[in-house]
XYZ file of C-alpha atoms in Angstrom:
490
model
C 0.000 0.000 0.000
C 1.300 3.475 -0.856
C 1.779 5.868 2.019
C -1.019 8.280 2.829
C -0.646 12.060 2.804
C -3.403 14.349 4.058
C -3.359 17.914 2.720
C -5.360 20.495 4.670
C -6.828 23.155 2.391
C -7.603 23.258 -1.343
C -6.057 26.620 -2.153
C -3.283 26.989 -4.728
C -0.543 25.763 -2.381
C -2.549 22.789 -1.122
C -3.599 21.699 -4.613
C -0.050 22.100 -5.946
C 1.329 19.973 -3.113
C -1.401 17.361 -3.626
C -0.691 17.037 -7.363
C 3.055 16.677 -6.847
C 2.656 14.110 -4.066
C 0.143 12.069 -6.070
C 2.533 12.044 -9.037
C 5.242 10.792 -6.659
C 3.052 7.772 -5.905
C 1.441 8.681 -2.594
C -2.214 8.264 -1.702
C -3.342 11.864 -1.258
C -6.483 13.210 0.382
C -7.254 16.945 0.399
C -9.552 18.226 3.138
C -11.240 21.541 2.344
C -13.217 23.492 4.928
C -15.499 25.190 2.395
C -17.971 23.784 -0.089
C -15.823 24.666 -3.118
C -12.057 24.381 -3.699
C -9.792 27.330 -4.386
C -9.329 29.004 -1.022
C -9.122 32.755 -1.488
C -9.463 32.168 -5.239
C -12.997 30.828 -4.964
C -15.698 31.870 -7.400
C -19.410 32.435 -6.927
C -22.359 33.357 -9.103
C -25.353 35.562 -8.401
C -28.070 37.008 -10.665
C -26.161 36.066 -13.814
C -22.851 37.551 -12.634
C -19.777 35.365 -12.068
C -17.320 36.753 -9.519
C -13.750 35.704 -8.813
C -13.605 36.324 -5.067
C -9.886 36.938 -4.677
C -6.898 37.100 -7.039
C -7.582 38.928 -10.289
C -4.064 39.570 -11.685
C -2.415 36.861 -13.787
C 1.293 37.662 -13.645
C 4.376 35.428 -14.014
C 2.860 33.083 -16.625
C 6.090 31.065 -16.663
C 5.352 29.790 -13.134
C 2.004 28.351 -14.240
C 3.530 26.798 -17.368
C 6.331 25.214 -15.350
C 3.855 23.761 -12.867
C 1.712 22.063 -15.498
C 4.791 20.984 -17.491
C 5.822 18.925 -14.453
C 2.873 16.676 -15.326
C 3.347 16.733 -19.086
C 0.638 19.360 -19.500
C 0.278 22.950 -20.688
C -1.980 25.687 -19.365
C -3.671 25.652 -22.789
C -4.842 22.113 -22.061
C -7.140 23.684 -19.474
C -7.678 27.373 -20.226
C -6.888 30.024 -22.814
C -4.885 33.116 -21.927
C -5.416 36.586 -23.332
C -2.770 39.267 -22.897
C -4.359 42.524 -21.780
C -3.507 45.729 -23.631
C -3.375 48.139 -21.982
C -2.116 46.044 -19.090
C -3.982 48.408 -16.759
C -4.958 52.047 -16.374
C -4.052 54.432 -13.561
C -6.321 57.360 -12.682
C -4.250 60.149 -11.136
C -7.091 62.658 -11.356
C -9.756 63.986 -13.681
C -8.353 64.023 -17.241
C -5.131 62.478 -15.866
C -5.218 58.807 -16.847
C -2.207 56.657 -17.680
C -2.834 53.618 -19.884
C 0.111 51.236 -19.442
C 0.753 49.568 -22.828
C 1.666 45.907 -23.242
C 4.101 46.672 -26.079
C 7.573 47.508 -24.771
C 8.384 50.175 -27.366
C 5.087 51.891 -26.603
C 5.945 51.704 -22.901
C 9.296 53.422 -23.486
C 7.516 56.099 -25.517
C 4.998 56.631 -22.715
C 7.821 57.139 -20.183
C 9.378 59.706 -22.508
C 6.112 61.656 -22.605
C 5.995 61.853 -18.822
C 9.714 62.468 -18.287
C 12.007 63.169 -21.253
C 15.054 60.922 -21.155
C 13.465 58.416 -18.777
C 13.165 55.570 -21.295
C 16.917 54.965 -21.034
C 16.590 54.647 -17.258
C 13.587 52.364 -17.656
C 15.670 50.031 -19.825
C 18.348 49.968 -17.121
C 15.734 49.457 -14.401
C 14.120 46.544 -16.241
C 17.474 44.918 -17.077
C 18.289 44.909 -13.352
C 14.772 43.696 -12.547
C 15.155 40.858 -15.065
C 18.342 39.718 -13.327
C 16.556 39.788 -9.965
C 13.637 37.836 -11.381
C 15.816 35.168 -12.972
C 18.106 34.760 -9.943
C 15.203 34.902 -7.527
C 13.191 32.303 -9.418
C 16.188 30.028 -10.054
C 18.108 30.265 -6.783
C 15.890 31.543 -3.988
C 12.189 30.745 -4.190
C 12.617 27.001 -4.630
C 14.644 26.565 -1.464
C 12.822 25.158 1.594
C 14.578 27.794 3.742
C 15.121 25.475 6.699
C 18.211 27.484 7.661
C 20.606 30.200 6.560
C 23.086 27.507 5.500
C 21.069 26.950 2.300
C 22.096 30.450 1.233
C 25.797 30.175 2.189
C 26.974 29.961 -1.394
C 29.551 32.427 -2.711
C 27.564 32.965 -5.902
C 24.393 33.712 -3.932
C 26.187 35.962 -1.471
C 27.654 37.982 -4.332
C 24.266 38.178 -6.014
C 22.635 39.600 -2.860
C 24.321 42.935 -3.505
C 23.246 42.970 -7.142
C 19.778 41.962 -5.979
C 19.757 45.158 -3.859
C 18.578 43.395 -0.729
C 19.788 46.323 1.362
C 18.519 49.198 -0.793
C 14.895 50.266 -0.496
C 12.515 50.186 -3.430
C 11.771 53.868 -2.843
C 15.457 54.847 -3.046
C 16.079 52.673 -6.092
C 13.175 54.134 -8.082
C 13.969 57.732 -7.153
C 17.580 57.338 -8.228
C 16.304 56.832 -11.763
C 13.017 58.763 -12.050
C 11.667 62.132 -10.930
C 8.111 62.166 -12.275
C 5.557 61.425 -9.530
C 3.250 59.382 -11.753
C 6.091 57.192 -13.033
C 7.343 56.648 -9.494
C 3.885 55.551 -8.335
C 3.524 53.276 -11.354
C 6.783 51.542 -10.430
C 6.056 51.383 -6.704
C 2.494 50.083 -6.863
C 3.343 46.356 -7.273
C 5.015 46.304 -3.840
C 2.026 47.926 -2.131
C 0.679 44.484 -1.193
C 3.977 43.027 0.066
C 3.555 44.314 3.594
C 5.635 47.478 3.951
C 5.962 50.922 2.436
C 8.255 51.181 -0.614
C 10.722 52.947 1.703
C 10.996 49.740 3.765
C 10.718 47.158 0.974
C 13.979 45.797 -0.497
C 14.658 46.936 -4.061
C 14.990 43.243 -4.910
C 11.232 43.340 -5.419
C 11.601 45.415 -8.577
C 11.513 41.890 -10.017
C 7.733 42.394 -9.864
C 8.065 45.266 -12.340
C 9.797 42.895 -14.730
C 6.944 40.421 -14.265
C 4.469 43.237 -14.893
C 6.016 45.059 -17.821
C 8.073 42.408 -19.624
C 6.180 39.182 -18.940
C 2.801 40.869 -19.195
C -0.621 40.988 -17.588
C -2.861 38.142 -18.738
C -6.411 36.935 -18.256
C -7.569 33.297 -18.312
C -10.787 33.295 -20.342
C -13.664 32.481 -18.008
C -11.932 34.011 -14.995
C -9.166 33.260 -12.519
C -11.152 30.317 -11.198
C -10.214 28.483 -14.397
C -6.791 27.946 -12.802
C -8.428 26.284 -9.782
C -10.581 24.119 -12.055
C -7.452 23.117 -13.982
C -5.614 22.120 -10.823
C -8.599 20.192 -9.467
C -8.956 18.384 -12.794
C -5.257 17.503 -12.762
C -5.427 16.389 -9.125
C -8.348 14.069 -9.787
C -6.623 12.671 -12.879
C -3.664 11.863 -10.618
C -5.942 10.088 -8.140
C -6.229 12.769 -5.452
C -9.295 12.400 -3.212
C -10.757 15.896 -2.683
C -13.131 16.110 0.271
C -15.166 19.326 0.626
C -16.912 20.635 3.757
C -14.300 18.905 5.904
C -12.955 21.387 8.437
C -9.959 20.047 10.317
C -10.360 20.208 14.085
C -7.404 18.199 15.385
C -4.182 16.463 14.372
C -3.379 13.418 16.476
C 0.266 12.517 16.994
C 2.270 9.854 18.802
C 6.025 9.671 19.377
C 6.546 12.870 17.409
C 4.622 11.711 14.340
C 1.188 12.758 13.067
C -1.069 9.719 12.794
C -4.594 11.020 12.154
C -6.370 14.172 11.003
C -9.762 14.730 12.616
C -12.551 16.786 11.003
C -15.992 17.615 12.384
C -17.350 14.180 11.470
C -14.543 11.956 10.170
C -10.969 10.893 10.761
C -8.211 10.255 8.231
C -5.060 8.225 8.869
C -1.838 9.777 7.621
C 1.835 9.018 7.122
C 2.402 12.732 6.553
C 0.306 15.896 6.835
C 0.602 19.115 4.819
C -1.086 22.186 6.282
C -2.202 24.419 3.440
C -4.782 26.261 5.546
C -3.896 29.410 7.489
C -0.616 28.593 9.273
C -1.466 30.617 12.373
C -4.841 28.901 12.723
C -3.340 25.426 12.413
C -0.502 26.269 14.784
C -2.573 28.015 17.444
C -6.075 26.534 17.215
C -5.768 23.058 15.687
C -2.529 21.896 17.289
C -2.257 21.400 21.040
C 0.180 23.632 22.990
C 2.848 20.916 23.062
C 2.539 20.406 19.275
C 2.907 24.061 18.263
C 5.802 25.547 16.320
C 5.422 28.989 17.878
C 3.781 30.770 20.791
C 1.178 33.534 20.609
C 3.812 36.226 21.206
C 5.738 35.131 18.107
C 2.653 35.448 15.925
C 1.683 38.823 17.359
C 5.095 40.158 16.320
C 4.692 39.069 12.688
C 4.155 41.865 10.188
C 1.151 41.033 8.066
C 0.432 42.030 4.489
C -2.754 44.075 4.024
C -6.324 43.014 4.341
C -8.914 44.272 1.872
C -12.390 45.713 1.767
C -13.988 44.235 -1.350
C -17.193 44.944 -3.215
C -18.658 42.605 -5.834
C -21.013 44.669 -7.992
C -23.406 43.878 -10.822
C -24.195 46.889 -13.040
C -27.237 46.985 -15.355
C -25.434 48.866 -18.147
C -22.054 48.965 -19.887
C -19.586 51.433 -18.414
C -17.223 53.755 -20.263
C -13.654 54.883 -19.608
C -12.645 51.681 -17.776
C -10.299 48.883 -18.785
C -9.984 45.388 -17.301
C -7.654 46.582 -14.489
C -7.950 50.115 -13.126
C -5.952 51.733 -10.321
C -7.235 54.909 -8.689
C -4.251 56.896 -7.430
C -5.971 60.262 -7.224
C -5.134 60.605 -3.525
C -1.818 60.560 -1.662
C -0.045 57.239 -2.287
C 2.416 57.631 0.616
C -0.247 58.581 3.165
C -2.387 55.537 2.363
C 0.675 53.282 2.695
C 1.400 54.800 6.108
C -2.202 54.124 7.198
C -1.767 50.474 6.220
C 1.739 49.789 7.546
C 3.077 52.492 9.871
C -0.011 53.732 11.701
C -2.701 51.087 11.051
C -6.161 52.611 10.759
C -9.038 52.932 8.355
C -7.574 55.256 5.683
C -8.911 58.769 5.311
C -8.445 58.952 1.532
C -7.656 55.460 0.263
C -6.318 54.424 -3.085
C -8.435 51.682 -4.641
C -8.581 49.200 -7.511
C -11.413 48.287 -9.864
C -11.450 45.151 -11.996
C -14.010 45.044 -14.808
C -13.568 41.526 -16.248
C -16.748 41.811 -18.336
C -14.897 44.288 -20.567
C -12.652 41.391 -21.635
C -14.973 38.443 -20.996
C -18.714 38.691 -21.783
C -19.432 35.372 -20.009
C -19.066 36.876 -16.505
C -22.121 39.174 -16.743
C -25.511 39.173 -18.473
C -25.521 40.738 -21.942
C -25.334 44.525 -21.758
C -24.322 44.450 -18.068
C -20.996 44.998 -16.297
C -19.217 43.029 -13.581
C -17.116 45.085 -11.141
C -14.712 43.972 -8.425
C -13.676 46.889 -6.189
C -10.782 46.511 -3.735
C -9.501 48.900 -1.074
C -6.246 47.735 0.587
C -6.461 48.296 4.339
C -4.501 47.342 7.439
C -5.250 43.942 8.990
C -6.874 43.614 12.418
C -9.211 46.612 12.090
C -12.749 46.807 13.469
C -14.990 45.690 10.623
C -18.616 46.884 10.686
C -21.360 47.191 8.082
C -21.524 50.935 8.707
C -17.808 51.249 7.993
C -18.135 49.211 4.792
C -20.986 51.390 3.573
C -19.024 54.551 4.345
C -16.141 53.386 2.164
C -18.442 52.115 -0.562
C -19.909 55.576 -1.020
C -16.495 57.229 -0.724
C -14.846 55.223 -3.514
C -17.939 55.065 -5.725
C -18.232 58.852 -5.686
C -14.632 59.062 -6.885
C -15.148 56.317 -9.465
C -18.124 58.204 -10.876
C -16.312 61.550 -10.913
C -13.092 60.247 -12.443
C -14.780 58.158 -15.141
C -17.511 60.718 -15.865
C -20.602 58.558 -15.348
C -23.311 57.536 -12.909
C -22.664 54.062 -11.474
C -24.380 53.636 -8.095
C -27.876 54.060 -9.526
C -27.137 51.190 -11.953
C -26.020 48.703 -9.264
C -28.393 45.712 -9.306
C -26.233 43.359 -7.257
C -23.895 44.213 -4.364
C -21.918 42.187 -1.862
C -19.165 43.362 0.480
C -16.323 41.314 1.942
C -13.701 42.285 4.533
C -11.798 41.250 7.691
C -14.620 39.358 9.383
C -15.297 37.356 6.226
C -11.624 36.466 5.752
C -11.572 35.222 9.341
C -14.813 33.236 8.999
C -14.113 31.679 5.610
C -10.349 31.105 5.818
C -9.437 31.491 9.509
C -7.227 34.317 8.226
C -4.930 35.642 10.954
C -6.039 39.179 11.854
C -8.343 39.097 8.838
C -5.411 39.403 6.441
C -6.003 38.969 2.715
C -2.453 38.411 1.424
C -0.516 36.587 4.136
C 2.807 37.475 5.698
C 4.527 40.704 4.703
C 7.669 40.344 2.569
C 9.899 42.528 4.721
C 13.669 41.985 4.881
C 13.328 40.299 8.282
C 10.542 38.032 7.043
C 12.315 36.762 3.945
C 13.528 33.205 3.161
C 14.755 31.413 6.312
C 13.307 34.196 8.501
C 9.723 33.198 7.640
C 7.710 30.714 9.719
C 9.225 27.317 8.985
C 7.566 24.997 6.499
C 8.377 21.989 8.692
C 7.100 21.379 12.203
C 9.700 21.403 14.963
C 7.598 19.058 17.115
C 5.958 16.664 14.637
C 8.421 15.197 12.159
C 5.895 14.442 9.411
C 3.889 17.704 9.605
C 4.612 20.431 7.054
C 3.138 23.839 6.217
C 2.629 25.538 2.873
C 1.042 28.716 1.547
C 1.255 32.449 1.997
C 2.494 32.489 5.601
C 5.621 30.484 4.825
C 8.195 30.068 2.032
C 8.361 31.746 -0.459
C 5.545 34.210 0.359
C 2.177 35.681 -0.632
C 0.607 35.711 -4.074
C -0.649 33.085 -6.513
C 2.688 32.167 -8.194
C 4.546 31.953 -4.836
C 1.754 29.758 -3.457
C 2.096 27.411 -6.444
C 5.825 27.246 -5.787
C 5.288 26.751 -2.043
C 3.187 23.655 -2.683
C 5.870 22.172 -4.924
C 8.667 22.922 -2.445
C 6.826 21.288 0.436
C 5.922 18.246 -1.687
C 9.627 17.636 -2.314
C 10.316 17.825 1.431
C 7.506 15.365 2.215
C 8.818 12.956 -0.411
C 12.323 13.079 1.103
C 10.863 12.095 4.463
C 8.624 9.287 3.180
C 11.079 7.650 0.760
């Protein structure tokens, strides 16, 4: 009989781990708390609208291709990708809209219009970012980060300086560009990493390379197509996916996990992979003597932002919007401070609007529009319906003014989602949406460990451990942990 592995959670990391372990010959069962797989990338339908509940940006397409190639597949076996052009639009004010082109020559020309001479610096910036991306993807993200010794390699040590681990993103960008709009364009990808650009290592300019060179894509039918692809692959590999199975306890004996207990069943295991919220598993599911960390450790972790989300159905087509739209008409730095430095509900937040129906008519009834509105906010804030409604009206007034149209009167479906929902649906620590912040002191081997210190055959994967938050890192995390489980069980 092949050895049994139980994976807790059917998000990207859990599904990736399950697929890899099944391919390696293990008998894999995935236990998912909710009634549908996907974790934060779930999808739901209402009144003819189809909403992706979480991730909406498809960046780093190479990571997805590499994952499916591991099984002799291609993404095109499961879904079709469309490159968005413009990649996204940024509203800096009325009559001040930047459309970021997909074509590189057009991008250089756009930089020249905003700041003469800046295209040369953009080429330099992106060449450095490409190096960071290639080194980061080849040498760093696939390490299990058990200890610093994994990184004691002369080549890696030398590369750390070229990676600009000790220069801030803010300093790096301002050394090359002066125009405020260009600076905000280049800094926005790090807004969700968990610190202000002034405190985020310039290594993360690799995200600008992913954005501008590798492109912004859309899987036709929505981001949930990726989840469906992974579930299809998992089932083809023999994975047993059990929904509505919330894990309550992990039994262990002699330092080894033996059973996983849900609300109404128990599953024997030779190894367990925790793909649910790490903090929840560590502090609520495991007993005190089984835990990796104490409560004080977790309280000191710096979390990436939470989000206030609105899923809206509009009974008309809207103008002046593209698929991805960033509203930077208020102070970028002040909002970042209100997320990271002085956590509070922001006075004048930046926000993001995704209008997938502009690209994909299947996600809304004919002649209607599907909107996903996101306000990044600090985790662990008091979340009330009154507060949600206040921010709904605040951002919708700006959306209407900046796009020159009435929107609220055309809303025929509305649902909000914030901290309390993240906690209820995902046991998200402090109601976070993105996981652990990617600060210098929470990078690589300084993150919560992917292997239990107390239970030899218990591992963790996902956005609170190596390599970090986001869809591509979660895919990688699942693959990294699967390799570690296989080493143990061989």
